[in-house]
Amino acid sequence: MKAGFLGLGAIGEPIAARLAPRADLAVWNRTGARADAFAAKYQARFAATPREAATGAAVVLTCLPTSAEVEKLLDGPDGLEAGLASGALVLDCTSGDPATSRRIASRLSRRGVGFADCPVSGGVSGAEAGTLTVMVGAEEDIFVRARPVLEAFGRRIEHMGPVGAGHAMKAVNNALLAVNLEAFGEGFAALVKAGVPARKAVEVLNVSSGRSFVSEALVPERVLTGRWPRTFRLALLEKDVGIALGLLDETGVRGPVLHLVGQLFRQARAALGEDADHVEAIRLIEQEAGAEIRG
Ligand code: NDP
């Protein structure tokens, strides 16, 4: 099967690497050197333009920061739309927004091209291992066609509803991740300042009812060790909380907690910049409180 992949970022690259041995894959990236290096490493084809990556492909996957960039990629003589043939499928792994994806889907359907939003959860390590959770928004027939492709990198692949439903699910998931990062940082800064050993407190939390993915995975790996690797940009998580807030507005849910977390993440993004990792939200709280959660 001929396939195209656009957007070899932190999560896009390991997803594309899972596809490379299973498809005749062409890769495009805004910074061409990354696509060039990928093509050499994984025996894929380098594409100079989105159009070239899509030409002849049965399926094209995209993984960009937001839906706005995906929509923009469609445009122009060298754009994605110009390369897509009728009958092709576009699977968007971006954590995007439902409204833009509905617009993209209706634009592509006029050319006979199917679209599904397929955001993922499980991080870079999950992508490398092929164990991502994939949340799909699509018509049923498109979901059925997409599934075998998504199985290259996903373990749990769920059809959430029509186009946009995958993005909605992902945005709420990530808003809850953001809540847990903030809440953990605040609670643990206070515990450490009160003299409780950080590692013991994390161990006890993780056999108690306040535990979360943050306390079970991210904190032991990154906060207790003080390693702070950069795998998922805080700026992207701030974007996700914003998408979740849009969903709350659309559905008439007031959401004071998520609005406050949205505000805290906007402040953290402004303070830490575009390259900081999402877990650095905890470091910001540590710094403000004068407490290091290590152990
Ligand atoms: P990165 O910031 O690491 O990479 C972004 C990618 O998009 C790069 O390939 C970049 O190209 C490209 N890009 C940026 N702006 C444009 C543009 N204007 N036009 C064309 N290409 C552009 O992001 P991630 O890979 O981490 O994230 C991608 C998506 O996946 C996001 O929606 C994110 O929320 C989501 N996600 C990320 C996870 C993670 O753990 N990192 C986990 C789950 C979801 P260039 O190389 O030129 O900069």
Coordinates of C-alpha atoms and ligand atoms in Angstrom, one line a residue:
M1 CA 0.0 0.0 0.0
K2 CA 1.2 3.5 -0.9
A3 CA 1.0 5.9 2.0
G4 CA 2.1 9.4 2.8
F5 CA 3.0 11.0 6.2
L6 CA 3.2 14.7 6.9
G7 CA 4.7 16.1 10.1
L8 CA 7.7 14.3 11.6
G9 CA 7.6 16.0 15.0
A10 CA 8.1 14.4 18.5
I11 CA 5.2 12.1 18.1
G12 CA 4.8 12.1 14.3
E13 CA 8.3 10.6 13.8
P14 CA 7.8 7.4 15.9
I15 CA 4.3 6.9 14.4
A16 CA 5.7 7.2 10.9
A17 CA 8.5 4.8 11.9
R18 CA 5.9 2.1 12.7
L19 CA 4.3 2.6 9.3
A20 CA 7.5 2.5 7.3
P21 CA 8.0 -1.2 7.3
R22 CA 4.3 -1.9 6.6
A23 CA 3.8 0.5 3.6
D24 CA 5.5 2.1 0.7
L25 CA 5.8 5.4 2.6
A26 CA 6.6 8.9 1.4
V27 CA 7.4 11.5 4.1
W28 CA 7.1 15.2 4.1
N29 CA 8.2 17.7 6.8
R30 CA 8.2 21.5 6.8
T31 CA 11.9 21.3 7.7
G32 CA 13.0 19.1 4.9
A33 CA 16.2 17.8 6.6
R34 CA 14.0 15.9 9.1
A35 CA 12.2 14.1 6.2
D36 CA 15.5 13.5 4.5
A37 CA 17.0 11.9 7.6
F38 CA 13.9 9.8 8.2
A39 CA 13.8 8.5 4.6
A40 CA 17.4 7.4 4.9
K41 CA 16.9 5.7 8.3
Y42 CA 13.6 3.9 7.6
Q43 CA 13.8 3.3 3.8
A44 CA 11.0 5.7 3.1
R45 CA 10.7 8.1 0.2
F46 CA 11.5 11.8 0.7
A47 CA 8.7 14.1 -0.6
A48 CA 9.6 17.7 -1.4
T49 CA 6.0 18.9 -1.1
P50 CA 2.7 17.8 0.6
R51 CA 1.4 17.2 -2.9
E52 CA 4.2 14.8 -3.7
A53 CA 3.7 12.9 -0.4
A54 CA 0.0 12.4 -1.4
T55 CA 0.4 11.5 -5.0
G56 CA -0.6 7.9 -5.6
A57 CA -1.2 7.3 -1.9
A58 CA -4.2 5.3 -0.7
V59 CA -3.8 6.8 2.7
V60 CA -2.2 10.0 4.0
L61 CA -1.5 10.7 7.7
T62 CA -0.9 14.1 9.2
C63 CA 0.5 15.0 12.6
L64 CA 0.9 18.8 13.1
P65 CA 0.6 21.1 16.1
T66 CA -3.0 22.2 15.5
S67 CA -5.9 21.7 13.0
A68 CA -5.2 25.2 11.6
E69 CA -1.8 23.9 10.2
V70 CA -3.5 20.8 8.8
E71 CA -6.1 22.9 7.0
K72 CA -3.4 25.2 5.6
L73 CA -1.5 22.3 4.3
L74 CA -4.4 21.5 1.9
D75 CA -3.9 24.7 0.0
G76 CA -2.1 25.6 -3.2
P77 CA -0.6 23.9 -6.2
D78 CA 1.9 22.0 -4.1
G79 CA -0.6 21.4 -1.3
L80 CA -2.0 18.1 0.0
E81 CA -5.4 18.5 -1.7
A82 CA -3.7 18.8 -5.1
G83 CA -2.0 15.4 -4.6
L84 CA -5.0 13.4 -3.3
A85 CA -6.8 11.1 -5.6
S86 CA -10.5 10.2 -5.3
G87 CA -10.9 7.2 -3.0
A88 CA -7.9 8.1 -0.8
L89 CA -8.1 8.5 3.0
V90 CA -6.7 11.3 5.2
L91 CA -6.1 10.3 8.8
D92 CA -5.2 13.2 11.0
C93 CA -3.3 12.3 14.2
T94 CA -3.0 15.9 15.3
S95 CA -4.7 16.7 18.6
G96 CA -6.9 19.1 16.7
D97 CA -10.3 20.9 17.1
P98 CA -13.6 19.4 16.0
A99 CA -14.9 22.4 14.0
T100 CA -11.8 22.7 11.8
S101 CA -11.8 19.0 11.2
R102 CA -15.5 19.0 10.1
R103 CA -14.6 21.8 7.6
I104 CA -11.6 19.7 6.3
A105 CA -13.8 16.6 6.0
S106 CA -16.5 18.3 4.0
R107 CA -13.9 20.0 1.7
L108 CA -12.2 16.6 1.1
S109 CA -15.4 14.7 0.6
R110 CA -16.2 17.0 -2.4
R111 CA -13.1 15.3 -4.0
G112 CA -14.2 11.8 -3.0
V113 CA -11.5 11.7 -0.2
G114 CA -12.4 10.3 3.2
F115 CA -11.3 11.9 6.4
A116 CA -11.0 10.8 10.1
D117 CA -9.6 12.6 13.1
C118 CA -7.4 10.1 14.8
P119 CA -5.6 11.8 17.8
V120 CA -3.5 9.5 19.9
S121 CA -2.6 9.1 23.6
G122 CA 0.3 7.3 25.1
G123 CA 3.2 9.6 24.4
V124 CA 6.4 9.1 22.5
S125 CA 7.2 5.8 24.2
G126 CA 3.7 4.5 23.3
A127 CA 4.3 5.5 19.7
E128 CA 7.6 3.7 19.6
A129 CA 6.1 0.6 21.1
G130 CA 3.0 0.7 18.9
T131 CA 0.7 0.8 22.0
L132 CA -1.0 4.2 21.5
T133 CA -4.7 4.7 22.2
V134 CA -6.4 6.1 19.1
M135 CA -9.6 8.1 19.4
V136 CA -11.3 8.2 16.0
G137 CA -14.0 10.6 14.7
A138 CA -15.4 9.4 11.4
E139 CA -18.2 7.9 9.5
E140 CA -18.5 4.1 10.1
D141 CA -17.2 3.0 6.7
I142 CA -14.2 5.3 6.9
F143 CA -13.4 4.0 10.4
V144 CA -13.5 0.4 9.1
R145 CA -11.0 1.4 6.3
A146 CA -8.8 3.3 8.7
R147 CA -8.5 0.7 11.4
P148 CA -5.9 -1.6 9.7
V149 CA -3.6 1.4 9.2
L150 CA -4.0 2.7 12.7
E151 CA -3.2 -0.8 14.0
A152 CA 0.4 -0.2 12.9
F153 CA 0.9 2.1 16.0
G154 CA -2.3 1.8 18.1
R155 CA -3.3 -0.9 20.5
R156 CA -6.7 0.4 21.5
I157 CA -8.5 1.9 18.6
E158 CA -11.9 3.3 19.4
H159 CA -14.6 4.9 17.2
M160 CA -15.9 7.8 19.3
G161 CA -18.5 9.1 16.8
P162 CA -18.6 11.3 13.7
V163 CA -15.8 13.6 12.6
G164 CA -14.6 15.8 15.5
A165 CA -15.5 13.2 18.2
G166 CA -11.9 12.0 18.4
H167 CA -10.6 15.5 18.9
A168 CA -13.3 16.2 21.6
M169 CA -12.3 13.0 23.5
K170 CA -8.6 13.8 23.2
A171 CA -9.1 17.4 24.4
V172 CA -11.0 16.4 27.5
N173 CA -8.4 13.7 28.2
N174 CA -5.6 16.2 28.0
A175 CA -7.5 18.8 30.1
L176 CA -7.7 16.2 32.8
L177 CA -3.9 15.6 32.5
A178 CA -3.4 19.3 32.9
V179 CA -5.7 19.4 36.0
N180 CA -3.6 16.5 37.5
L181 CA -0.3 18.2 36.8
E182 CA -1.4 21.4 38.5
A183 CA -3.1 19.7 41.4
F184 CA -0.2 17.4 42.0
G185 CA 2.3 20.2 41.9
E186 CA 0.4 22.3 44.5
G187 CA -0.3 19.4 46.9
F188 CA 3.2 18.0 46.8
A189 CA 4.9 21.4 47.1
A190 CA 3.0 21.7 50.4
L191 CA 3.8 18.2 51.5
V192 CA 7.5 18.7 50.9
K193 CA 7.5 22.0 52.7
A194 CA 5.7 20.3 55.6
G195 CA 8.7 17.9 55.8
V196 CA 7.2 14.7 54.2
P197 CA 9.8 12.8 52.2
A198 CA 8.8 13.2 48.5
R199 CA 9.4 9.6 47.3
K200 CA 7.5 8.1 50.2
A201 CA 4.6 10.5 49.6
V202 CA 4.5 9.5 46.0
E203 CA 4.6 5.8 46.9
V204 CA 1.7 6.2 49.3
L205 CA -0.3 8.3 46.9
N206 CA 0.1 5.6 44.3
V207 CA -1.6 3.0 46.5
S208 CA -4.3 5.5 47.5
S209 CA -7.3 7.2 45.8
G210 CA -5.6 10.4 44.7
R211 CA -3.3 8.7 42.2
S212 CA -3.3 9.4 38.5
F213 CA -1.1 9.0 35.4
V214 CA 0.8 12.0 36.6
S215 CA 1.7 10.5 40.0
E216 CA 2.2 6.9 38.7
A217 CA 4.2 7.5 35.6
L218 CA 5.3 11.1 35.0
V219 CA 6.4 12.1 38.5
P220 CA 8.6 9.0 39.3
E221 CA 10.2 9.2 35.9
R222 CA 10.7 13.0 35.6
V223 CA 10.0 15.0 38.8
L224 CA 11.6 12.8 41.5
T225 CA 14.6 12.3 39.3
G226 CA 14.8 16.0 38.3
R227 CA 15.3 14.8 34.7
W228 CA 12.6 16.9 32.9
P229 CA 12.9 15.3 29.4
R230 CA 11.2 17.2 26.6
T231 CA 8.7 14.8 24.8
F232 CA 5.4 16.8 24.7
R233 CA 5.5 20.6 24.7
L234 CA 3.6 22.4 27.4
A235 CA 2.4 24.8 24.6
L236 CA 0.6 21.9 23.0
L237 CA -1.1 20.9 26.2
E238 CA -2.2 24.5 26.7
K239 CA -3.7 24.3 23.2
D240 CA -5.6 21.1 24.2
V241 CA -7.1 22.7 27.3
G242 CA -8.2 25.6 25.0
I243 CA -10.0 23.0 22.7
A244 CA -11.7 21.4 25.7
L245 CA -12.9 24.8 26.9
G246 CA -14.3 25.4 23.4
L247 CA -16.3 22.2 23.8
L248 CA -17.6 23.2 27.2
D249 CA -18.7 26.5 25.7
E250 CA -20.4 24.8 22.8
T251 CA -22.3 22.4 25.1
G252 CA -23.2 25.0 27.7
V253 CA -21.1 23.5 30.5
R254 CA -19.8 26.2 32.9
G255 CA -16.6 24.4 33.9
P256 CA -15.0 26.7 36.5
V257 CA -12.2 24.1 37.2
L258 CA -11.1 23.7 33.6
H259 CA -11.3 27.5 33.0
L260 CA -8.9 28.1 35.9
V261 CA -6.5 25.4 34.7
G262 CA -6.7 26.9 31.2
Q263 CA -5.6 30.2 32.7
L264 CA -2.8 28.6 34.7
F265 CA -1.5 26.9 31.6
R266 CA -1.7 30.1 29.6
Q267 CA 0.5 31.7 32.3
A268 CA 2.9 28.7 32.4
R269 CA 3.2 28.9 28.6
A270 CA 4.0 32.6 28.7
A271 CA 6.6 32.0 31.5
L272 CA 8.3 28.9 30.2
G273 CA 8.1 29.4 26.5
E274 CA 7.2 27.3 23.4
D275 CA 9.8 24.6 24.0
A276 CA 9.2 23.6 27.6
D277 CA 7.8 20.2 28.4
H278 CA 4.3 19.8 29.9
V279 CA 5.6 18.3 33.1
E280 CA 7.6 21.6 33.7
A281 CA 4.3 23.0 34.9
I282 CA 5.2 21.2 38.2
R283 CA 8.6 22.8 38.2
L284 CA 7.0 26.2 37.9
I285 CA 4.9 25.5 41.0
E286 CA 8.0 24.2 42.8
Q287 CA 9.9 27.4 42.0
E288 CA 7.0 29.6 43.1
A289 CA 6.6 27.7 46.3
G290 CA 10.4 27.3 47.0
A291 CA 10.0 23.5 47.3
E292 CA 11.8 20.8 45.3
I293 CA 9.8 17.5 44.8
R294 CA 12.8 15.1 44.6
G295 CA 13.7 11.8 46.2
Ligands
NDP1 P1 6.2 18.9 17.6 O1 6.2 20.4 17.9 O2 7.3 18.1 18.1 O3 6.2 18.8 16.0 C1 5.4 19.5 15.2 C2 5.4 19.1 13.7 O4 4.6 19.9 13.0 C3 6.8 19.2 13.1 O5 7.0 18.2 12.1 C4 6.8 20.6 12.5 O6 7.7 20.8 11.5 C5 5.4 20.6 12.0 N1 4.9 22.0 11.8 C6 4.8 22.9 12.8 N2 4.2 24.0 12.2 C7 4.0 23.8 11.0 C8 3.4 24.5 9.9 N3 3.0 25.7 10.1 N4 3.3 23.9 8.7 C9 3.7 22.6 8.5 N5 4.3 21.9 9.5 C10 4.4 22.4 10.7 O7 4.8 18.3 18.0 P2 4.4 16.8 18.4 O8 4.9 15.9 17.3 O9 4.7 16.6 19.8 O10 2.8 16.9 18.3 C11 2.1 16.8 17.1 C12 0.6 16.7 17.5 O11 0.4 15.5 18.2 C13 0.1 17.8 18.3 O12 -1.3 18.1 18.0 C14 0.2 17.3 19.8 O13 -0.7 17.9 20.6 C15 -0.1 15.8 19.5 N6 0.4 14.9 20.5 C16 1.7 14.9 20.9 C17 2.2 14.0 21.8 C18 3.6 13.9 22.3 O14 3.9 13.1 23.3 N7 4.5 14.7 21.8 C19 1.2 12.9 22.4 C20 -0.1 12.9 21.8 C21 -0.5 13.9 20.9 P3 9.2 21.3 11.7 O15 10.1 20.0 11.9 O16 9.5 22.0 10.5 O17 9.2 22.1 12.9

